[in-house]
Coordinates of N, CA, C and O in Angstrom, one line a residue:
X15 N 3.8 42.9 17.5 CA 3.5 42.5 16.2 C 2.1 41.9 16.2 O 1.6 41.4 17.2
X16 N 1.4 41.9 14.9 CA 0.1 41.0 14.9 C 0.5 39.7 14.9 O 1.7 39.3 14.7
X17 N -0.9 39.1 15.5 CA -0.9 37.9 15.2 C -0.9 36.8 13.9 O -1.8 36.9 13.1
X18 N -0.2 36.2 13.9 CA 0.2 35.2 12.7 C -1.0 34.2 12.6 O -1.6 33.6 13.5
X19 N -1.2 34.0 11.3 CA -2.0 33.4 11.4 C -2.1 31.7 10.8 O -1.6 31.8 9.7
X20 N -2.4 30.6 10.8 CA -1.7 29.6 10.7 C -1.1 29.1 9.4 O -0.1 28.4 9.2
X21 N -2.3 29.8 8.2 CA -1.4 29.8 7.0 C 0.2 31.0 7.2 O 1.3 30.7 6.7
X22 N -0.1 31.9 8.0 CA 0.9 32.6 7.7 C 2.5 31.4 8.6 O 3.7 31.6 8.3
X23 N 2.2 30.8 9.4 CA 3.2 29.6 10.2 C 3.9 28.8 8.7 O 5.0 28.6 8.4
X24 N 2.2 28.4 7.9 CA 2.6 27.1 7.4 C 3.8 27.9 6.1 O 4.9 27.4 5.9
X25 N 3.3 28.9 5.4 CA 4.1 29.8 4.7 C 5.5 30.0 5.0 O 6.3 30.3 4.1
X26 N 5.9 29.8 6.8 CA 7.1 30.3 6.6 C 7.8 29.1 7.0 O 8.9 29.2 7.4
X27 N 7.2 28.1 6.9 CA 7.7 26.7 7.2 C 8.0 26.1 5.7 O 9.0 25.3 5.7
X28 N 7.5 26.4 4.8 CA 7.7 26.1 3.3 C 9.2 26.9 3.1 O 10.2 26.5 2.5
X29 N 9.2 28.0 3.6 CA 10.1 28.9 2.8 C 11.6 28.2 3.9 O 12.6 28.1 3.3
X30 N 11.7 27.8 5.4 CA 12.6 27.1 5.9 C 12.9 25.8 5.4 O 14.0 25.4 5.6
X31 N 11.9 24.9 4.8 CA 12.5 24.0 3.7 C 12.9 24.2 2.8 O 13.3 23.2 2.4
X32 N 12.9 25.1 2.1 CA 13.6 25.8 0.7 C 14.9 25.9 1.0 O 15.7 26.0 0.1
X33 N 15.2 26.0 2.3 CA 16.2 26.8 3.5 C 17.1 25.7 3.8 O 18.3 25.9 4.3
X34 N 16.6 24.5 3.6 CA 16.8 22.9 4.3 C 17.3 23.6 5.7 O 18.5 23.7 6.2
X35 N 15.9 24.0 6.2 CA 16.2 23.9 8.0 C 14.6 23.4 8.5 O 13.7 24.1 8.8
X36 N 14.5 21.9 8.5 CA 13.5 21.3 9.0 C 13.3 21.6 10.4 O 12.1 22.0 10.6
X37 N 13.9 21.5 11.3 CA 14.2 21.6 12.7 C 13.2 23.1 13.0 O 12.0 23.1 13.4
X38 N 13.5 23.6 12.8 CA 12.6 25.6 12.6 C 11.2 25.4 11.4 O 10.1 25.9 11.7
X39 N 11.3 24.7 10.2 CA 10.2 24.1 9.8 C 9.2 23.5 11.1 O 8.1 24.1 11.4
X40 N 9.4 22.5 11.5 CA 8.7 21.8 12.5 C 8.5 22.6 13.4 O 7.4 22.3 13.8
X41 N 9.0 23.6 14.2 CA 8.5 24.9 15.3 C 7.2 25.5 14.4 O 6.0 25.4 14.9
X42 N 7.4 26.0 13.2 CA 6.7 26.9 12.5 C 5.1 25.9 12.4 O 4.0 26.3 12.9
X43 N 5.2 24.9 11.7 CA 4.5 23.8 11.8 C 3.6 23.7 13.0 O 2.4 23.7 12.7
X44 N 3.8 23.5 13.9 CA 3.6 23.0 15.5 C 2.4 24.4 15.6 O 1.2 24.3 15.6
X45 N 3.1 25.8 15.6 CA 2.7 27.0 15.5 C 1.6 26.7 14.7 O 0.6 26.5 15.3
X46 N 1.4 26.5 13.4 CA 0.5 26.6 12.5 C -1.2 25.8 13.0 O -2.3 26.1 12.8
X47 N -0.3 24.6 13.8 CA -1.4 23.5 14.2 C -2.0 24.2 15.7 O -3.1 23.9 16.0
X48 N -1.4 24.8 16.4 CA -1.7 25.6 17.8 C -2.7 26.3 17.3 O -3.7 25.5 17.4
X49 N -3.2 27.5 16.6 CA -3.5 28.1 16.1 C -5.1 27.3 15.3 O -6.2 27.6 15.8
X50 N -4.8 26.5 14.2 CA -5.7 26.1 13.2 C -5.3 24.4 13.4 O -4.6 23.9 12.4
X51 N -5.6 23.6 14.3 CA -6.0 22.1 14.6 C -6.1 21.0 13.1 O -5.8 19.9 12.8
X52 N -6.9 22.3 12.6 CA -7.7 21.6 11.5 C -6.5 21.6 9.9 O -6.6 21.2 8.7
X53 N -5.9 22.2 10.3 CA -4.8 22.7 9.1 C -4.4 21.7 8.7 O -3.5 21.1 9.3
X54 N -5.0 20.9 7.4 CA -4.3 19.6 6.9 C -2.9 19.6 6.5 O -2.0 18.8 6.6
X55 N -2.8 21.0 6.0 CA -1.8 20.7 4.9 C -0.6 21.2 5.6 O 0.4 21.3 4.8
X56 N -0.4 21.8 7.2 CA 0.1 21.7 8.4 C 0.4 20.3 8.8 O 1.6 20.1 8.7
X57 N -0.3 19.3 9.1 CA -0.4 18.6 9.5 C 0.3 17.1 8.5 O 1.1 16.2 8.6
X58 N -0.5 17.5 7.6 CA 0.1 16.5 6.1 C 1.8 17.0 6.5 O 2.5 16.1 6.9
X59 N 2.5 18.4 6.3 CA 4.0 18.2 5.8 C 4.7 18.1 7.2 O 5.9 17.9 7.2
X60 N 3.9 18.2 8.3 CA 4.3 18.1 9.8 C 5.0 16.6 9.9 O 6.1 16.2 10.2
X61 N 3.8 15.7 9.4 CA 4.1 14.0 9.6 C 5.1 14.0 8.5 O 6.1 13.4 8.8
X62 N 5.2 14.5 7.4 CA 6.1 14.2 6.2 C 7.5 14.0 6.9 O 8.4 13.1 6.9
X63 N 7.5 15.7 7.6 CA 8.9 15.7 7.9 C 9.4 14.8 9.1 O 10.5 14.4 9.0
X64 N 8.3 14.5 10.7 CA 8.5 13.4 10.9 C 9.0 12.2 10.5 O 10.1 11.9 11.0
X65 N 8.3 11.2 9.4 CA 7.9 10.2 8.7 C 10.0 10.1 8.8 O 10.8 9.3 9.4
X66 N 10.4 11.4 7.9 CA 11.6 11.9 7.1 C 13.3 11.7 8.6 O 14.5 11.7 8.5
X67 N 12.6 11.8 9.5 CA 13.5 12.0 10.2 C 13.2 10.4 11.3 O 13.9 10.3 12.3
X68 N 12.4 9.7 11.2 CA 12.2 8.1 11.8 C 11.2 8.5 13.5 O 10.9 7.8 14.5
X69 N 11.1 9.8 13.2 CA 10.0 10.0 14.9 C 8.3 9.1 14.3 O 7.4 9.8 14.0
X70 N 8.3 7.7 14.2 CA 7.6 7.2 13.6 C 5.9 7.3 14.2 O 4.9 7.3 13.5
X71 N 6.0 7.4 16.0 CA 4.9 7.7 16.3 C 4.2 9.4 16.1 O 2.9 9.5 15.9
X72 N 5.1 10.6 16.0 CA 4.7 11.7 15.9 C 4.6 11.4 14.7 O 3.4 11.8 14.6
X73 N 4.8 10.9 13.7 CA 4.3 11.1 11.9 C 3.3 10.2 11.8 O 2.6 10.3 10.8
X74 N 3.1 9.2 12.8 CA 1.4 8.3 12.7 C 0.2 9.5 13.2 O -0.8 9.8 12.6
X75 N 0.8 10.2 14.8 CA -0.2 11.3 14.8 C -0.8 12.4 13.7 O -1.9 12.8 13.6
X76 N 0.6 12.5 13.1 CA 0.0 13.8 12.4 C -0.5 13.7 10.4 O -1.1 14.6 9.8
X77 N 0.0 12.2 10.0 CA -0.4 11.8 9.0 C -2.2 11.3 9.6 O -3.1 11.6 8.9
X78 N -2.3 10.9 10.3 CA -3.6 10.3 10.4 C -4.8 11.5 10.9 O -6.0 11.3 10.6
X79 N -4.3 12.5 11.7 CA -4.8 13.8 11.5 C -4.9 14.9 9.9 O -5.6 15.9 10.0
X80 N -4.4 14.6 9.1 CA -4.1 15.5 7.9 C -5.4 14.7 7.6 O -6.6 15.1 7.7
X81 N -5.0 13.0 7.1 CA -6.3 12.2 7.0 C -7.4 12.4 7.0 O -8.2 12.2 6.1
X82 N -7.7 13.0 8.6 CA -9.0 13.0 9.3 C -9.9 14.3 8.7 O -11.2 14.4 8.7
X83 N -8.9 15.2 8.3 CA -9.1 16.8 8.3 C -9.0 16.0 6.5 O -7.9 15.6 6.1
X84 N -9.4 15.9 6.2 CA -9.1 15.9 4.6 C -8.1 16.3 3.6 O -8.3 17.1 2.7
X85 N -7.2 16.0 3.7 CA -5.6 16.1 3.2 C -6.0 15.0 2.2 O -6.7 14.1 2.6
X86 N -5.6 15.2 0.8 CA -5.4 13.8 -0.4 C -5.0 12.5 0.3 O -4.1 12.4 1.0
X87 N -5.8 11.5 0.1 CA -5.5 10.5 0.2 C -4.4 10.1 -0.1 O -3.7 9.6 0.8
X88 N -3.9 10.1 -1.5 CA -3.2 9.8 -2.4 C -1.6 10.2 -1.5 O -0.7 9.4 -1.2
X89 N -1.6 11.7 -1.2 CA -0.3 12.2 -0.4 C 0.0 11.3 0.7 O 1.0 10.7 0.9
X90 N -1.3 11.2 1.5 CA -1.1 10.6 2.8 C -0.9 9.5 3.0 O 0.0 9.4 3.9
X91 N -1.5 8.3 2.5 CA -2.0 6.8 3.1 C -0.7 6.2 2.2 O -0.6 5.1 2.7
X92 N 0.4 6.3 1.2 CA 1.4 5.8 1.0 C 2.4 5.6 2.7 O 2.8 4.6 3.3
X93 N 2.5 7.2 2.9 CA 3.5 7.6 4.0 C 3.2 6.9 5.2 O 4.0 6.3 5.8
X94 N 1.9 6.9 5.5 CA 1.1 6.4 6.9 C 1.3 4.7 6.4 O 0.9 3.9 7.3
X95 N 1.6 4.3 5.6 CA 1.4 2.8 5.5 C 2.9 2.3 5.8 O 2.9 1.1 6.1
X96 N 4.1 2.9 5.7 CA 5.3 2.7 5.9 C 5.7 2.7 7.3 O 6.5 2.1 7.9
X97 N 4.6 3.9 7.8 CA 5.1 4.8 9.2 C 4.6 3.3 10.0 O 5.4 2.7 10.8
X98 N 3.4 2.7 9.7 CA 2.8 1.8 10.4 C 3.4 0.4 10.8 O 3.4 -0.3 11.8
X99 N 4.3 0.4 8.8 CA 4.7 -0.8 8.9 C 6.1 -0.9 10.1 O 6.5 -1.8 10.8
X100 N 6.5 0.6 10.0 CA 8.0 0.9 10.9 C 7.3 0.4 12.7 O 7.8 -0.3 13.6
X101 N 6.1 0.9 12.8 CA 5.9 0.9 14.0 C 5.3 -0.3 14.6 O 5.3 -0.5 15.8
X102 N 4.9 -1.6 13.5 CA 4.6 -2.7 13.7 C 3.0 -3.0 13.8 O 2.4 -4.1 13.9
X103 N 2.4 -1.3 13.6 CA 1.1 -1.5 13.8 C 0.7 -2.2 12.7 O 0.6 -1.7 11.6
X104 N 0.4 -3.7 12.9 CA 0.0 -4.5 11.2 C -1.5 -4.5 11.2 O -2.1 -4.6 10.1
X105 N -2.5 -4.3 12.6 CA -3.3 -4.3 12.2 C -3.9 -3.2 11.1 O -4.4 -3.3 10.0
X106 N -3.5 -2.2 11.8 CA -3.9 -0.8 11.5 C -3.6 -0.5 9.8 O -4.2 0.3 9.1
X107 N -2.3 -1.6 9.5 CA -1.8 -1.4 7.7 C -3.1 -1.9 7.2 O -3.9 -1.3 6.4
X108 N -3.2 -3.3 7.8 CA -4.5 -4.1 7.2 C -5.7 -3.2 6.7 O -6.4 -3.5 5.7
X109 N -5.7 -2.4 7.5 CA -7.4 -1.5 7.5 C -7.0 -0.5 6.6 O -8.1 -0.1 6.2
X110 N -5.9 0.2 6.0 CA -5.7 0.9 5.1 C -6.9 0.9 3.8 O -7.1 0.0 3.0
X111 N -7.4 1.9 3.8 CA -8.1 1.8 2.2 C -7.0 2.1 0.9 O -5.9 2.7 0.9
X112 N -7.7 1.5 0.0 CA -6.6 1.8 -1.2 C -7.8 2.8 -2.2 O -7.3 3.5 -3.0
X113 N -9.4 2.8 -2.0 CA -9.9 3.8 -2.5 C -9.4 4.8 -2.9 O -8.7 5.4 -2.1
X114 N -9.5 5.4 -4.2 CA -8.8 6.8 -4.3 C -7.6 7.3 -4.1 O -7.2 8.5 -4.1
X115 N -6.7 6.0 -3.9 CA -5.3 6.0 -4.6 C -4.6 5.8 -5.9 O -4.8 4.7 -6.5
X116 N -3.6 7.0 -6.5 CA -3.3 6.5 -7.7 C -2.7 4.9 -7.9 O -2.5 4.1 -7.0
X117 N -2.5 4.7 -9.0 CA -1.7 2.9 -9.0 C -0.5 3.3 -8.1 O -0.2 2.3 -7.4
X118 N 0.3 4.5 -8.0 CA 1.5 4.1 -7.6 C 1.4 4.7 -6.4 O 2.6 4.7 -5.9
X119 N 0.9 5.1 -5.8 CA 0.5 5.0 -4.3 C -0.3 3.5 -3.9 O 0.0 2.8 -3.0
X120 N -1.1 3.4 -4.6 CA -1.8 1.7 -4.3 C -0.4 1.0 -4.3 O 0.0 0.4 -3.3
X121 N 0.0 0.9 -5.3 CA 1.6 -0.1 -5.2 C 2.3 0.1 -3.7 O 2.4 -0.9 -3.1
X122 N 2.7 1.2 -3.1 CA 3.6 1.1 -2.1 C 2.4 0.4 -0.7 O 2.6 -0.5 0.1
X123 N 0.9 1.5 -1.0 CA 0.5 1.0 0.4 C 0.4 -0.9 0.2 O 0.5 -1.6 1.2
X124 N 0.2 -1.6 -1.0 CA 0.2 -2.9 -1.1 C 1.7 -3.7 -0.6 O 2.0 -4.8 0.0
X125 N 2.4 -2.4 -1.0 CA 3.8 -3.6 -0.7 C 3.7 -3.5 0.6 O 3.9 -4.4 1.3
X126 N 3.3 -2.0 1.1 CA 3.8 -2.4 3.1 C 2.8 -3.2 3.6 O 2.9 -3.4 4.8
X127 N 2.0 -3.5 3.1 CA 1.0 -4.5 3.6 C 1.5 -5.8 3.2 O 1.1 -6.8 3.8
X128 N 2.8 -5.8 1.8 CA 2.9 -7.7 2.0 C 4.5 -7.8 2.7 O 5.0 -8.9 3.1
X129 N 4.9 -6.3 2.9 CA 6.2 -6.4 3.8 C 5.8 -7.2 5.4 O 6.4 -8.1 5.9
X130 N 4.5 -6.4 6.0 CA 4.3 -6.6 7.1 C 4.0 -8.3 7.1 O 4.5 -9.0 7.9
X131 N 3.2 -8.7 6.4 CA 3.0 -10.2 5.9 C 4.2 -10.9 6.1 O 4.2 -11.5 7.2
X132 N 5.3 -11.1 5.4 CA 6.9 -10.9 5.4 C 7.4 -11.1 7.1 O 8.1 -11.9 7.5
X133 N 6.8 -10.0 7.8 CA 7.6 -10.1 9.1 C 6.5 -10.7 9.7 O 6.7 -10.9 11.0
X134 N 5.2 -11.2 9.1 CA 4.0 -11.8 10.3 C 4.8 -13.6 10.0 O 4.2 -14.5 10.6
X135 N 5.7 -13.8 9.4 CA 5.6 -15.2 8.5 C 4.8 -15.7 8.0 O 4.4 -16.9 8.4
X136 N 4.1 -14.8 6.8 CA 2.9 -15.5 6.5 C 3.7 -15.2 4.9 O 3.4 -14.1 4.3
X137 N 4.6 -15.9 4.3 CA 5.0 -15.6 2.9 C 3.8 -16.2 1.6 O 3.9 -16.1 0.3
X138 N 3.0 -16.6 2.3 CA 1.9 -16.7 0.7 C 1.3 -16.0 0.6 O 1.1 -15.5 -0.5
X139 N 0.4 -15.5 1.8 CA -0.5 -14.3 1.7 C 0.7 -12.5 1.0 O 0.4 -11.6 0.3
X140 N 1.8 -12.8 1.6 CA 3.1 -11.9 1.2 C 3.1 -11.9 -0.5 O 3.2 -10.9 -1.2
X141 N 3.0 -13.0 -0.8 CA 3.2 -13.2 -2.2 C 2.5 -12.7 -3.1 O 2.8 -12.0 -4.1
X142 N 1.0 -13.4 -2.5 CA -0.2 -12.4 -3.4 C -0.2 -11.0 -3.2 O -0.5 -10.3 -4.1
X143 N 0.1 -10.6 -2.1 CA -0.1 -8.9 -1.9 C 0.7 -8.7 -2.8 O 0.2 -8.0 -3.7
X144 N 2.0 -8.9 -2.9 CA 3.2 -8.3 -3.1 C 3.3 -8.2 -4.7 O 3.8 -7.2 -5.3
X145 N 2.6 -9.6 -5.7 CA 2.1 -9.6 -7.0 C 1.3 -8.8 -7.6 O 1.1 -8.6 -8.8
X146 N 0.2 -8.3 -6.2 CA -1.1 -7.5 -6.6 C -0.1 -6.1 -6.7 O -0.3 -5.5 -7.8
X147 N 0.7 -5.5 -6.0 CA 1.2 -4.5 -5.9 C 1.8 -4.2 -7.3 O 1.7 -3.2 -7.9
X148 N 2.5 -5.2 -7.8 CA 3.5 -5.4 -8.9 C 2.8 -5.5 -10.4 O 3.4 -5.7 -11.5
X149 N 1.2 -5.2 -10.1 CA 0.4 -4.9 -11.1 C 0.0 -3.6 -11.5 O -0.3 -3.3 -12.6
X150 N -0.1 -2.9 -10.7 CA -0.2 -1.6 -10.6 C 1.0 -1.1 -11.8 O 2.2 -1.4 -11.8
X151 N 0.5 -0.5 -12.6 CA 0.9 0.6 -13.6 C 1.1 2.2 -13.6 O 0.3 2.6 -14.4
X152 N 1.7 3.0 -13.0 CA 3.3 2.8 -12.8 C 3.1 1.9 -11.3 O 2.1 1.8 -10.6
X153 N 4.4 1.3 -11.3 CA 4.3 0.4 -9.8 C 5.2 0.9 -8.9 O 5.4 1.9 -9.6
X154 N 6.0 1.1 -7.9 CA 6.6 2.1 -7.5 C 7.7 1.3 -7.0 O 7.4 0.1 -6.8
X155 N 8.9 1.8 -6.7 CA 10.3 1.0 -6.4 C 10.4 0.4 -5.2 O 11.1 -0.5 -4.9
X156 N 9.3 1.2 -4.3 CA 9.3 0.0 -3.1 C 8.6 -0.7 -3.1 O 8.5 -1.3 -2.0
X157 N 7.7 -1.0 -4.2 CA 7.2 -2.8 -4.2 C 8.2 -3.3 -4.9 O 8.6 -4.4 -4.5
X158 N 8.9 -2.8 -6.0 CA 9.9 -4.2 -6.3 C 11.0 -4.5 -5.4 O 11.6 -5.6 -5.4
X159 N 11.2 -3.6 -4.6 CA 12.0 -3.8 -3.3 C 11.7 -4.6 -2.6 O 12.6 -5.4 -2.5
X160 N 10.5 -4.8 -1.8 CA 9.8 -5.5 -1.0 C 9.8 -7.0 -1.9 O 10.2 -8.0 -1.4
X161 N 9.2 -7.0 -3.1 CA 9.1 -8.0 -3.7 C 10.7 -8.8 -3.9 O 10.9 -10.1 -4.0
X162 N 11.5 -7.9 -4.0 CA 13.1 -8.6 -4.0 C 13.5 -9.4 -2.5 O 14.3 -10.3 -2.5
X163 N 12.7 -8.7 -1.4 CA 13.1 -8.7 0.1 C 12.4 -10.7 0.2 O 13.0 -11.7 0.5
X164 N 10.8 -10.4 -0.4 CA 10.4 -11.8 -0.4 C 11.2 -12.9 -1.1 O 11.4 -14.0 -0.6
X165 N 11.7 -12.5 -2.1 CA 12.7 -13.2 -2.7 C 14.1 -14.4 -1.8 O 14.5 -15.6 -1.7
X166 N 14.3 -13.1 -1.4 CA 15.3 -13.1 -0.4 C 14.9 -14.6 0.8 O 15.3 -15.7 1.0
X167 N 13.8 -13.8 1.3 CA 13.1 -14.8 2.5 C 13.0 -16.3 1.8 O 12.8 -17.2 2.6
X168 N 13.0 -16.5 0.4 CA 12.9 -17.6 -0.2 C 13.8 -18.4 -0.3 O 13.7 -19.6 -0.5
X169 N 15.0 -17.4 -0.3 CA 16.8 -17.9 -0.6 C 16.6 -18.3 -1.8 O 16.8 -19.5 -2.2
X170 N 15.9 -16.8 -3.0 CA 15.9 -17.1 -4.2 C 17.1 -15.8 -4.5 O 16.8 -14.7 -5.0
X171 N 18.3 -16.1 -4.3 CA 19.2 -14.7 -4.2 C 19.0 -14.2 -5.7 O 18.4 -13.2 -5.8
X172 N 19.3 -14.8 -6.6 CA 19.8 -14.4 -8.0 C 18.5 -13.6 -8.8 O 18.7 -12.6 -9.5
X173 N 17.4 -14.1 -8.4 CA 16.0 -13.4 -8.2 C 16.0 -12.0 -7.6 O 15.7 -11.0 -8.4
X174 N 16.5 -11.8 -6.3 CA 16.2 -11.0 -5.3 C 17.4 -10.1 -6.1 O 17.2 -8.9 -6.1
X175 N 18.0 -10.4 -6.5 CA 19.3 -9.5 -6.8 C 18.9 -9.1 -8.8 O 19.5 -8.2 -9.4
X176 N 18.2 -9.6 -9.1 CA 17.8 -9.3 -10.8 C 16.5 -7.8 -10.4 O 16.4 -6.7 -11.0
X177 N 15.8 -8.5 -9.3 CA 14.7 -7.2 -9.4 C 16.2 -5.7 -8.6 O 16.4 -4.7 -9.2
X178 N 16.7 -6.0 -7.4 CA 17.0 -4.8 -7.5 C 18.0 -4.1 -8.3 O 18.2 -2.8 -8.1
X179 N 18.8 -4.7 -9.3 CA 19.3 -4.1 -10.5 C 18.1 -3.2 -11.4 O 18.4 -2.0 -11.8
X180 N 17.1 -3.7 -11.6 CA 16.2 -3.5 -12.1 C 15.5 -2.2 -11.3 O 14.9 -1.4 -12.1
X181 N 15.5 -1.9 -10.3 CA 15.5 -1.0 -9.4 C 16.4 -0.2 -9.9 O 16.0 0.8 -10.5
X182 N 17.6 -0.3 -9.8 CA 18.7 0.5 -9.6 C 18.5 1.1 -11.0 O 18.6 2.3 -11.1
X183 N 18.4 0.6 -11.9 CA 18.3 1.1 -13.2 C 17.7 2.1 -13.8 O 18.1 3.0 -14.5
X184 N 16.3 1.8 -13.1 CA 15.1 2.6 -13.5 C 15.1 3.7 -12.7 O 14.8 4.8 -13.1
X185 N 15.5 3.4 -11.0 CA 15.5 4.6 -10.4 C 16.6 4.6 -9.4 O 16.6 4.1 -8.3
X186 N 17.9 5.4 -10.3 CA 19.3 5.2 -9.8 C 19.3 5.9 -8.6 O 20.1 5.7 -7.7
X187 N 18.1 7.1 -8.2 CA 18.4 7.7 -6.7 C 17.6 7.1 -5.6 O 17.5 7.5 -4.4
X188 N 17.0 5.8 -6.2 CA 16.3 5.5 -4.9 C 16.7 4.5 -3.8 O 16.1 3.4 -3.8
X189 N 17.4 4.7 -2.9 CA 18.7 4.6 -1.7 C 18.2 3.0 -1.4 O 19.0 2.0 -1.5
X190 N 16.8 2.8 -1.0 CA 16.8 1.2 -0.3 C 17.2 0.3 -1.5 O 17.4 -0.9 -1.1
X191 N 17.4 0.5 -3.0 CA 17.5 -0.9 -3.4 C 19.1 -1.3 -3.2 O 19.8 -2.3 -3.1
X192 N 19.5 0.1 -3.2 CA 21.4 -0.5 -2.8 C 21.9 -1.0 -1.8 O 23.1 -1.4 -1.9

């Protein structure tokens, strides 16, 4: 057979998620990146599906490569700010740019920046992040999450428990506020 070429990998990696077979996605993927290094958008749904399954170091490599190679900001630096916060890297959240993010990508990378705050015990610096997040228009459900979690740290329950109704309301499928 000819040789495939990396769009033709990333092509049949799209069509195995249509398939919900990530596992053969991620072979196809891997293929794509062998091939074309530079393949953001390889690389971007490579870490996604990582990020998706908790292999938190393989989805810091390959979100921070899509990054490098020019993949949207906006796609990437939400996901890479969670993957970081999972991995503990706080410095690395810290340095996150918010440039050229929409508000509701600015909102999540803000919250995992006042989540990580949260686990540094630093809850005032937590607080301001976590308010600056909660300004952002649309703002996204995992800052009010986060902002419920601060709550919590405060043993402000009745608080913590009003924003995630509030959560639950607005966005009945979104699994951490339950």
């Amino acid at each position: 057979g000819y040789d495939l070429t990396s769009e033709d990998h990333l092509a049949t990696a799209k069509i195995l998620l249509e398939q919900s077979d990530p596992t053969s996605a991620i072979v196809e993927l891997k293929s794509a990146l062998k091939k074309d290094v530079n393949n953001s958008r390889a690389s971007s749904l490579l870490g996604k599906l990582y990020f998706e399954a908790g292999s938190y170091e393989d989805a810091d490599k390959e979100l921070s490569r899509a990054l490098s190679t020019g993949e949207d900001a906006t796609v990437i630096v939400p996901m890479l700010a969670k993957v970081l916060l999972n991995l503990g890297e706080f410095e690395r959240l810290d340095a996150l740019a918010l440039d050229g993010l929409d508000p509701e990508s600015r909102s999540v990378v803000q919250a995992a920046k006042g989540l990580s705050m949260i686990y540094r015990e630093n809850p005032v610096v937590a607080a301001e992040i976590l308010d600056a997040a909660l300004q952002n228009e649309p703002h996204s459900p995992y800052a009010e999450v986060a902002a419920a979690r601060l709550s919590m740290e405060h043993a402000a329950f009745d608080e913590a428990r009003n924003r995630l109704n509030e959560v639950i309301v607005k966005f009945p499928e979104y699994a951490p506020a339950w």
